[in-house]
Amino acid sequence: MEGLPAVYVENCEEAETLTVALRDLQISATIYLQYTVFSNRNVITRNARLENTGNQVIKVDRFMSAVIDLPSCDYDFMHLDGAWIRERHITERPLTKGIQSIDSKRGTSSSQHNPFIALKGKNTNEDSGDVYGFSLVYSGNFIAGVEVDHYETSRIFIGINPFEFQWRLEPNEAFQSPEMVMVYSAEGLNKMSQTFHKLYKERLVRGKWRDRVRPILINNWEATYFNFNEEKLLQIANSANELGIELFVLDDGWFKGRNNDTTSLGDWVVDKAKIPSGLDYLSKKIRENGMDFGIWVEPEMISEQSMLFEKHSDWVLRVQNRPHSHGRNQYILDLTRVEVREYIISSMKNLLNSAEISYVKWDMNRNMTEVGSNNLPAGRQGEVSHRYILGLYEILEELTNCYPDILFESCASGGNRFDPGMLYYMPQTWASDNTDAIERLKIQYGTSIVYPLSTIGAHVSTCPNHQTGRIVDLQTRFHVAMFGAFGYELDATKLTMIEKEEIKDQISFLKRNRHLIMNGTFYRLLSPFQGNDAAWIVVSEDKKNALFAFVRTLAKPNPSFQRVLIKGLDPEVEYCVSGLENKYFGDELMNVGLLLPPFYNGTVKLNHSVFVGDFQSFIIELEANV
Ligand code: DGJ
């Protein structure tokens, strides 16, 4: 689809497309509705295209990607909502008569509401029952909802948000909607999620990194914030290298004058006061030790205090002759302007050519307010938000094509733009600025409703945690973060010898298992939204290996024995279970359950159990006994 991200096929047997053309002879316009049905996936995609074949202008006020009618309203409306540092929490409510919807008006797909809704049958759970999921491949303002009418039928709608939107379609022009992806499952939510995961992993994410396991990284943001110099960076990188970490990521603060968040966005030149030898030297020095080097950028932004603003204050997105607001002390560049897009592309190319860079974290740290462009006439201001996203996609297409070896990770104050549109260009997204493992249980569990583990950026950070002040064992922090695109976000020079040894073990464990985590089938087992415990499992495609994870939030005195029903195993296969001498057949583990190791039993003799106190976790490896 011209200029818009979409799922794709690699050969024509994978899917078939039906195009329905609807002609309006009165105004001389045609709408093409495209339905693509996948042969081996329970997926239908839909997009719409409007062509103006007449000789008058058509003003488009609302143009959905899909509108779908279901004959009943006996469903629960499910979606993923939240806020900064508590993104994508699972929310459900029964459908009622009238219109119920979620949306974003913030210029990004947003952390308030993810561009996804589902309709769940009344008895649907993780493993059984009907569910229809609708996901929009788009990164800007969207709306998704359901209208239940007087005959109790449900009309689902999803597409660009009509709020402040209007598109002037001139004769001989066409308007293309983003793509909607619909997944149906008759086997509950896990199956719906697995269908989304496989599709997005195999046929949305593109390029070399689609099928590659991701490097274990260390990011200096929470270690130093803006306060670092070359020596400190090299010390962190060296310590990380000794632990087995593969990629060092230099976060915000590396460019000229950037000692806090009030300045310098737009000027992508290295700060020699902090990094006197320059980025090329730094990247080479880090590479000498066998690690790769990555860098943070926020190219869509401009600070008032910057050389770029001195030259091009007119490049700011704003409504003319009206006051305009800062967000995190910064303005947004007007990506509807070709010269702005060219500037971003050339400044990024200069940067990426200036050093040995193998990873880019592409950040975006404010929402849009007072959305206007002096590039467009008054009658076209309703086009700005969508044109901005089209401009962003054009930039990303160019840069990701030019640098196919670079691993790109998108970020927007954490998960403010975690959507399928961004995943088309960048195979992973920093899921949240919240690195607290206990908060991450909900964030990652909710994210897994639509998005595969390989796309979910997750890091082990220091304690007390910087967002919540919580203290959680290093083991639990690892057990939660390892089920994602994994890394560390701490000062490796400050680790104790014991922590270093533990991290070395974590890294070698992860290196052995990351292929399984990235490519296996993910099942949610116990929901952190419903109780004190969370559990999940990843099972290899041949069902010979699996990794089971369990996290208990608060300690319970004298708890009962607990079994968890495992999913996804081969019932006929006997499995070795790490930590246990006996072997168990898949059917026993799935129907009777896996008996969990004992937690603290309430006596003073703590040595009965290794799991004492709050926030405890363990991983169990299952391996077919062949
Ligand atoms: C927001 C990101 O989510 C953080 O990880 C960090 O990169 C900061 N921006 C830097 O300003």
XYZ file of C-alpha atoms and ligand atoms in Angstrom:
637
model
C 0.000 0.000 0.000
C 1.550 3.280 -1.145
C 3.453 4.884 1.706
C 1.710 2.897 4.434
C 2.892 -0.121 6.375
C 1.018 -3.397 5.880
C 1.422 -7.122 6.314
C 2.812 -8.879 3.258
C 3.184 -12.303 1.643
C 6.264 -13.916 0.149
C 4.412 -15.957 -2.461
C 0.928 -15.818 -3.922
C -0.197 -19.097 -2.302
C -0.088 -17.432 1.093
C -3.167 -15.259 0.566
C -5.799 -14.152 -1.890
C -7.258 -10.666 -2.235
C -10.826 -9.788 -3.145
C -11.438 -6.208 -4.242
C -14.984 -4.869 -4.086
C -15.491 -1.672 -6.077
C -18.383 0.576 -5.007
C -19.156 3.325 -7.506
C -21.071 6.484 -6.659
C -22.295 7.806 -9.979
C -23.690 11.005 -8.447
C -20.346 12.349 -7.317
C -18.239 10.168 -9.568
C -16.150 8.420 -6.956
C -15.191 4.817 -6.320
C -14.329 3.097 -3.081
C -12.248 -0.054 -3.370
C -12.556 -2.375 -0.410
C -9.712 -4.860 -0.327
C -10.078 -8.072 1.644
C -7.016 -10.294 1.893
C -7.663 -13.778 3.204
C -4.674 -15.826 4.357
C -4.623 -19.523 3.511
C -2.829 -20.862 6.590
C -3.721 -18.250 9.139
C -7.041 -17.244 10.640
C -6.496 -13.719 9.367
C -8.360 -11.315 7.098
C -6.952 -7.875 6.386
C -9.019 -4.993 5.060
C -8.199 -1.584 3.694
C -10.179 0.959 1.723
C -9.201 3.326 -1.041
C -11.270 6.226 -2.306
C -10.718 7.516 -5.834
C -12.119 10.800 -7.011
C -12.905 10.285 -10.692
C -15.172 13.324 -10.976
C -14.322 16.976 -11.441
C -15.205 18.358 -8.012
C -13.303 18.279 -4.734
C -14.481 15.672 -2.213
C -14.063 16.535 1.456
C -13.446 13.366 3.415
C -14.457 13.756 7.072
C -14.354 10.136 8.128
C -12.823 7.152 6.370
C -12.592 3.902 8.297
C -10.211 1.103 7.395
C -12.916 -1.425 8.185
C -16.528 -1.592 9.286
C -17.756 -5.060 10.185
C -21.196 -6.225 11.307
C -21.739 -9.149 13.665
C -25.259 -10.485 14.155
C -25.214 -10.319 17.977
C -23.939 -8.155 20.800
C -23.279 -10.933 23.249
C -19.635 -10.024 23.673
C -17.228 -8.354 26.026
C -15.315 -5.390 24.627
C -11.626 -5.814 25.354
C -8.815 -3.329 24.796
C -5.389 -2.313 26.071
C -5.220 0.987 27.867
C -2.945 2.820 30.239
C -0.649 5.781 30.564
C 3.046 6.546 30.619
C 4.840 3.874 32.743
C 1.724 1.678 32.916
C 1.009 0.880 29.309
C -1.306 -1.730 27.750
C -3.234 -2.986 30.744
C -5.980 -5.412 29.777
C -9.434 -3.839 30.143
C -12.811 -5.460 29.536
C -16.454 -4.446 29.762
C -19.687 -5.917 28.429
C -20.954 -4.418 25.167
C -23.961 -2.199 25.740
C -26.365 -0.456 23.404
C -24.968 2.610 21.735
C -21.442 3.469 20.761
C -18.427 2.448 22.806
C -14.982 3.279 21.534
C -11.362 3.995 22.346
C -9.145 6.417 20.482
C -6.017 8.500 20.354
C -5.983 12.231 19.609
C -2.350 12.629 20.640
C -0.618 12.291 17.282
C 0.807 8.890 18.248
C -1.061 5.623 18.612
C -0.510 6.347 22.333
C -0.086 4.643 25.671
C -3.644 5.617 26.632
C -5.147 3.201 24.136
C -3.425 0.742 21.840
C -4.869 0.528 18.292
C -6.483 -2.802 19.060
C -9.864 -4.052 20.244
C -11.351 -7.516 20.646
C -14.842 -8.890 21.024
C -14.878 -11.880 23.331
C -17.755 -14.338 23.691
C -19.275 -14.351 27.177
C -17.622 -17.667 28.124
C -14.379 -17.088 26.299
C -11.194 -17.480 28.307
C -7.536 -17.949 27.403
C -8.154 -21.435 26.022
C -11.662 -21.726 24.696
C -14.430 -19.717 23.130
C -14.829 -17.232 20.308
C -12.840 -14.066 20.025
C -12.418 -11.549 17.197
C -9.364 -9.276 17.384
C -8.992 -6.079 15.314
C -5.623 -4.396 15.048
C -4.778 -1.264 13.076
C -1.448 -0.984 11.276
C -1.063 2.700 12.019
C 0.966 4.944 14.355
C -1.151 8.099 14.603
C -4.601 9.213 15.765
C -7.030 6.326 15.528
C -10.487 5.290 16.647
C -11.738 1.763 17.296
C -15.145 0.877 18.616
C -18.450 -0.893 18.378
C -21.963 0.399 17.853
C -24.718 -1.842 19.185
C -28.004 -0.978 17.503
C -31.687 -1.411 18.384
C -31.699 -4.953 16.947
C -28.708 -5.857 19.127
C -26.318 -6.304 16.262
C -22.761 -5.016 16.583
C -20.993 -2.797 14.094
C -17.234 -2.691 14.597
C -15.321 0.268 13.179
C -11.605 1.002 13.152
C -9.505 3.556 11.311
C -8.005 7.053 11.348
C -9.605 9.201 14.063
C -12.109 11.621 12.485
C -11.296 14.086 15.300
C -9.840 17.222 13.656
C -9.414 15.226 10.448
C -10.503 16.369 7.027
C -8.929 15.450 3.710
C -9.460 17.464 0.535
C -9.509 14.990 -2.312
C -8.934 16.735 -5.607
C -10.134 15.264 -8.917
C -7.969 12.315 -10.021
C -6.578 11.839 -6.520
C -6.990 8.847 -4.212
C -7.054 8.451 -0.458
C -5.746 5.239 1.035
C -6.748 4.022 4.510
C -4.348 2.183 6.806
C -4.743 -1.560 7.032
C -6.888 -3.382 9.584
C -5.903 -6.913 10.588
C -8.664 -9.160 11.909
C -7.938 -12.432 13.668
C -10.566 -14.960 14.664
C -10.016 -17.660 17.235
C -12.465 -20.343 18.336
C -9.924 -21.459 20.942
C -9.777 -18.432 23.192
C -7.393 -15.555 23.656
C -4.120 -17.477 23.592
C -4.866 -18.725 20.097
C -5.841 -15.219 18.939
C -2.578 -13.828 20.324
C -0.518 -16.636 18.784
C -2.050 -15.888 15.376
C -1.178 -12.187 15.727
C 2.312 -13.079 16.988
C 3.124 -15.348 14.061
C 1.711 -12.952 11.486
C 3.476 -9.897 12.880
C 6.755 -11.734 13.420
C 6.793 -13.384 10.002
C 4.861 -11.030 7.743
C 4.916 -7.527 9.234
C 8.451 -7.141 10.549
C 10.856 -6.972 7.616
C 14.536 -7.082 6.824
C 17.547 -8.970 8.131
C 16.552 -8.660 11.754
C 13.194 -10.330 11.234
C 14.644 -13.806 11.707
C 17.741 -13.007 13.742
C 18.014 -13.420 17.480
C 18.525 -10.020 19.058
C 21.780 -8.986 20.760
C 21.794 -8.640 24.548
C 22.311 -4.933 25.119
C 23.224 -2.552 27.881
C 21.755 0.950 27.790
C 23.265 3.770 29.866
C 20.046 5.810 30.416
C 19.144 4.737 33.941
C 22.853 4.357 34.781
C 23.848 7.945 34.043
C 20.927 9.934 32.604
C 22.629 13.044 31.099
C 25.600 12.891 33.394
C 28.433 10.971 31.716
C 31.698 11.344 29.864
C 33.697 9.190 27.486
C 35.602 7.513 30.277
C 32.428 6.566 32.146
C 30.846 5.139 28.993
C 33.908 3.033 28.263
C 33.976 1.793 31.849
C 30.343 0.692 31.644
C 30.951 -0.917 28.258
C 34.051 -2.763 29.498
C 32.307 -4.100 32.577
C 29.322 -5.144 30.459
C 31.586 -6.844 27.966
C 33.140 -8.936 30.732
C 29.671 -10.144 31.626
C 28.925 -11.318 28.085
C 26.711 -8.404 26.984
C 26.884 -7.904 23.202
C 25.806 -4.345 22.450
C 26.396 -1.034 24.181
C 23.701 1.601 23.622
C 24.500 5.254 24.209
C 21.218 6.929 25.154
C 20.179 10.599 25.301
C 22.755 13.289 26.153
C 25.572 12.568 23.669
C 25.051 15.589 21.366
C 26.283 19.129 21.728
C 24.939 20.989 24.761
C 22.529 18.265 25.831
C 23.068 18.287 29.596
C 19.376 18.170 30.382
C 16.119 17.895 28.439
C 15.744 21.596 27.642
C 18.170 21.804 24.769
C 19.824 20.725 21.496
C 17.284 18.397 19.851
C 17.731 18.800 16.119
C 21.528 19.320 16.273
C 22.853 15.842 15.792
C 26.552 16.579 16.357
C 28.589 14.938 19.073
C 29.310 16.874 22.280
C 33.104 17.055 22.409
C 32.922 18.250 25.991
C 31.561 14.851 26.971
C 33.032 12.663 24.239
C 36.274 14.433 23.205
C 37.498 11.644 20.909
C 34.218 11.558 18.985
C 31.705 8.859 18.181
C 33.879 7.079 15.653
C 36.612 6.550 18.224
C 34.099 5.555 20.903
C 32.384 3.032 18.643
C 35.731 1.566 17.540
C 36.985 1.345 21.099
C 33.827 -0.513 22.117
C 34.035 -2.755 19.086
C 37.695 -3.571 19.852
C 36.415 -5.383 22.905
C 33.986 -7.403 20.837
C 30.809 -5.434 21.542
C 28.613 -3.614 19.073
C 27.736 0.051 19.440
C 24.289 1.635 19.250
C 22.927 5.132 19.653
C 19.781 7.018 20.738
C 18.144 9.679 18.557
C 14.937 11.684 18.631
C 14.839 13.012 15.058
C 11.221 14.228 14.966
C 11.917 16.897 17.611
C 13.450 20.340 17.953
C 14.487 22.280 21.068
C 14.038 26.037 21.179
C 17.646 26.165 22.332
C 19.258 24.653 19.262
C 21.076 25.729 16.128
C 18.281 24.213 14.103
C 15.670 26.419 15.787
C 17.815 29.521 15.205
C 17.746 28.749 11.496
C 14.336 27.198 11.050
C 11.899 28.203 13.756
C 9.224 27.951 11.044
C 9.743 24.183 10.875
C 7.778 23.695 14.088
C 4.356 22.070 14.020
C 2.004 24.782 15.294
C -1.132 26.784 14.580
C -0.120 30.121 13.088
C -0.587 33.233 15.247
C -1.635 31.154 18.230
C 0.373 30.262 21.312
C 1.962 26.836 21.156
C 2.989 24.558 23.972
C 6.136 22.763 24.903
C 6.039 19.113 25.871
C 9.169 17.930 27.716
C 10.596 21.338 26.783
C 10.501 20.572 23.081
C 8.564 21.156 19.881
C 7.706 18.745 17.095
C 9.112 19.192 13.606
C 6.599 19.571 10.822
C 7.045 16.319 8.941
C 4.488 17.360 6.332
C 7.262 19.552 4.849
C 9.568 17.931 2.358
C 12.582 20.028 3.445
C 12.103 18.856 7.042
C 12.001 15.234 5.953
C 15.123 15.791 3.863
C 16.880 17.410 6.808
C 16.039 14.502 9.100
C 17.171 11.944 6.547
C 20.442 13.723 5.799
C 21.286 14.448 9.442
C 20.600 10.816 10.333
C 22.707 9.585 7.425
C 25.567 11.853 8.509
C 25.336 10.440 11.989
C 25.052 6.802 10.924
C 27.989 7.191 8.527
C 30.110 8.930 11.137
C 30.743 5.899 13.346
C 30.346 2.129 13.486
C 26.720 2.030 14.543
C 24.800 -1.229 14.513
C 21.684 -0.262 16.515
C 19.472 2.819 16.691
C 16.911 3.681 19.379
C 14.434 6.051 17.677
C 12.656 7.995 20.408
C 9.675 10.426 20.375
C 8.980 12.095 23.687
C 5.917 14.259 23.505
C 2.344 14.216 22.301
C 1.078 16.599 19.645
C -0.796 19.726 20.667
C -1.924 22.710 18.554
C -1.507 20.632 15.422
C -1.039 22.892 12.419
C 1.345 23.447 9.552
C 2.280 26.645 7.756
C 3.124 24.413 4.832
C -0.554 23.820 4.117
C -3.416 26.239 3.378
C -6.194 26.829 5.920
C -8.523 24.385 4.169
C -6.010 21.581 4.545
C -5.125 21.858 8.257
C -7.288 18.785 8.923
C -4.716 16.760 6.982
C -1.731 17.574 9.186
C -1.819 14.664 11.651
C -2.132 12.042 8.949
C 0.388 13.755 6.663
C 2.800 13.811 9.613
C 2.551 10.029 9.929
C 2.946 9.572 6.160
C 6.053 11.776 6.370
C 7.412 9.712 9.247
C 6.850 6.479 7.323
C 8.662 7.940 4.293
C 11.686 8.807 6.439
C 11.731 5.397 8.093
C 11.415 3.598 4.763
C 14.409 5.484 3.405
C 16.628 5.025 6.452
C 15.819 1.375 7.109
C 16.430 0.558 3.440
C 19.735 2.412 3.437
C 20.968 0.710 6.607
C 19.661 -2.871 6.405
C 22.219 -4.161 8.922
C 21.234 -1.735 11.648
C 18.795 -3.006 14.263
C 16.234 -0.231 14.856
C 14.182 -0.068 18.062
C 11.335 2.391 18.299
C 10.406 4.195 21.484
C 8.088 7.024 22.483
C 8.597 7.812 26.175
C 8.555 4.036 26.428
C 5.407 2.593 24.891
C 3.558 5.646 23.573
C 3.813 4.350 19.995
C 3.865 0.557 20.351
C 1.906 -0.363 17.257
C 2.092 -2.551 14.145
C 2.867 0.497 11.962
C 6.181 1.116 13.726
C 7.013 -2.614 13.784
C 6.925 -2.658 9.983
C 10.029 -0.434 10.033
C 11.621 -1.336 13.361
C 11.443 -4.918 14.635
C 11.292 -4.056 18.323
C 9.802 -1.374 20.576
C 10.883 -0.197 24.024
C 7.730 -1.330 25.816
C 7.742 1.099 28.723
C 9.913 3.486 30.698
C 8.836 1.445 33.669
C 11.568 -1.134 34.304
C 10.138 -2.425 37.588
C 9.705 -6.184 37.086
C 6.437 -6.278 39.044
C 4.912 -3.441 37.006
C 6.275 -5.071 33.873
C 4.216 -8.207 34.612
C 1.047 -6.374 33.641
C 2.659 -4.302 30.900
C 4.210 -7.293 29.143
C 1.240 -9.598 29.764
C -1.066 -6.978 28.213
C 1.326 -6.325 25.333
C 1.423 -10.057 24.581
C -2.280 -9.957 23.712
C -1.237 -8.694 20.260
C 2.534 -8.407 19.988
C 5.168 -11.187 19.857
C 7.851 -11.415 22.546
C 10.576 -10.618 20.010
C 9.109 -7.105 19.641
C 8.842 -6.242 23.354
C 11.934 -4.344 24.596
C 12.557 -5.382 28.236
C 15.553 -4.592 30.469
C 16.892 -5.503 33.903
C 17.486 -2.288 35.823
C 18.878 -1.401 39.224
C 17.220 -1.460 42.662
C 15.499 0.392 44.234
C 13.699 0.756 40.930
C 13.740 4.298 39.521
C 10.027 4.409 38.696
C 8.502 2.789 41.769
C 11.231 2.601 44.405
C 10.529 -1.127 44.693
C 13.236 -3.626 45.573
C 13.019 -6.861 43.617
C 15.551 -9.727 43.468
C 17.904 -9.706 40.505
C 16.584 -13.160 39.642
C 12.976 -11.961 39.336
C 14.035 -8.904 37.351
C 15.766 -11.267 34.931
C 12.908 -13.765 34.741
C 10.513 -11.037 33.671
C 12.792 -9.166 31.240
C 14.163 -12.275 29.528
C 10.793 -12.853 27.826
C 11.350 -9.925 25.505
C 14.007 -8.184 23.407
C 16.391 -8.340 26.330
C 18.966 -6.046 27.851
C 20.313 -4.357 30.983
C 19.841 -0.735 31.950
C 22.138 -0.166 34.923
C 25.666 0.892 35.826
C 27.635 -2.302 35.287
C 30.643 -0.770 37.089
C 28.673 -0.660 40.336
C 27.707 -4.319 40.457
C 29.005 -6.458 43.325
C 31.024 -9.590 42.582
C 27.990 -11.727 43.500
C 25.736 -9.758 41.139
C 28.325 -10.050 38.369
C 28.433 -13.820 38.720
C 24.633 -13.977 38.700
C 24.439 -11.803 35.581
C 27.037 -13.945 33.797
C 24.838 -16.975 34.484
C 21.755 -15.092 33.291
C 23.474 -14.186 30.051
C 24.661 -17.664 29.279
C 21.207 -19.027 30.127
C 19.609 -16.499 27.812
C 22.044 -17.156 24.984
C 21.054 -20.849 25.162
C 17.349 -20.026 25.203
C 16.812 -16.863 23.173
C 16.058 -18.744 19.983
C 13.235 -20.571 21.794
C 11.919 -17.346 23.364
C 11.909 -15.541 20.038
C 10.468 -18.349 17.932
C 8.436 -20.492 20.303
C 4.682 -20.390 20.902
C 3.721 -18.206 23.858
C 0.891 -19.164 26.244
C -0.432 -17.031 29.071
C -1.182 -19.248 32.090
C -1.921 -17.092 35.160
C -2.865 -13.461 34.799
C -1.284 -10.734 36.966
C -4.541 -8.830 36.427
C -6.479 -11.517 38.258
C -4.396 -12.502 41.241
C -1.140 -12.535 43.134
C 0.622 -14.881 40.730
C 1.598 -14.645 37.095
C 2.764 -17.521 34.893
C 3.443 -18.150 31.255
C 5.274 -20.609 29.018
C 7.052 -20.603 25.662
C 6.997 -23.932 23.797
C 9.203 -24.755 20.815
C 7.457 -25.475 17.535
C 8.310 -29.203 17.716
C 7.097 -29.224 21.370
C 10.377 -30.735 22.541
C 11.461 -27.794 24.689
C 9.671 -25.263 26.809
C 10.434 -22.549 29.344
C 7.905 -22.014 32.095
C 7.986 -18.849 34.226
C 6.190 -18.157 37.502
C 6.181 -14.943 39.557
C 4.535 -14.519 42.950
C 3.909 -10.874 43.773
C 3.383 -10.915 47.545
C 4.559 -13.668 49.873
C 1.870 -15.805 51.493
C 2.313 -17.300 54.951
C 2.037 -21.076 54.944
C 0.786 -21.338 51.363
C -0.863 -24.478 50.038
C 0.762 -26.658 47.435
C 0.158 -25.218 44.035
C -0.100 -26.762 40.618
C -0.246 -24.850 37.370
C -1.861 -26.407 34.314
C 0.709 -26.253 31.537
C -0.300 -25.641 27.940
C 1.039 -26.408 24.503
C 2.959 -29.632 25.252
C 2.669 -32.929 23.390
C 0.392 -35.108 25.556
C 2.169 -38.274 24.436
C 5.684 -37.073 25.134
C 7.529 -37.604 28.389
C 9.296 -34.482 29.648
C 12.273 -33.987 31.945
C 11.480 -31.104 34.283
C 14.408 -29.061 35.607
C 14.745 -29.345 39.383
C 12.733 -32.577 39.552
C 13.980 -36.124 39.337
C 10.757 -37.656 38.025
C 9.692 -37.299 34.439
C 6.153 -36.397 33.449
C 4.062 -36.940 30.363
C 2.632 -33.907 28.618
C -0.963 -34.974 29.338
C -0.260 -35.103 33.083
C 1.374 -31.678 33.082
C -1.494 -30.221 31.078
C -4.391 -31.919 32.918
C -3.154 -32.449 36.459
C -0.587 -29.682 36.427
C 3.009 -29.001 37.293
C 3.608 -29.055 41.046
C 5.457 -25.866 41.910
C 8.472 -25.846 44.187
C 7.582 -24.916 47.772
C 7.497 -21.263 48.765
C 8.273 -20.123 52.315
C 6.099 -22.232 54.589
C 5.786 -19.926 57.555
C 8.193 -21.590 59.994
C 11.384 -19.923 61.078
C 13.424 -22.555 59.252
C 13.809 -20.746 55.990
C 15.996 -23.376 54.422
C 12.980 -25.487 53.389
C 12.421 -23.087 50.591
C 14.520 -20.807 48.476
C 11.512 -18.644 47.698
C 11.192 -16.337 50.662
C 9.664 -12.879 50.715
C 7.788 -10.798 48.164
C 8.416 -10.771 44.397
C 9.808 -14.292 44.041
C 10.035 -16.147 40.751
C 11.414 -19.206 39.048
C 11.882 -20.656 35.600
C 11.406 -24.342 34.867
C 12.877 -25.928 31.754
C 10.983 -28.769 30.122
C 12.724 -31.058 27.697
C 11.363 -34.069 25.823
C 12.958 -37.262 27.095
C 14.151 -38.781 23.841
C 12.425 8.247 26.851
C 12.845 6.831 26.684
O 11.759 5.971 26.822
C 13.957 6.527 27.682
O 14.304 5.166 27.608
C 15.124 7.413 27.369
O 15.646 7.087 26.111
C 14.702 8.860 27.422
N 13.550 9.116 26.600
C 15.817 9.756 26.989
O 15.444 11.057 26.903
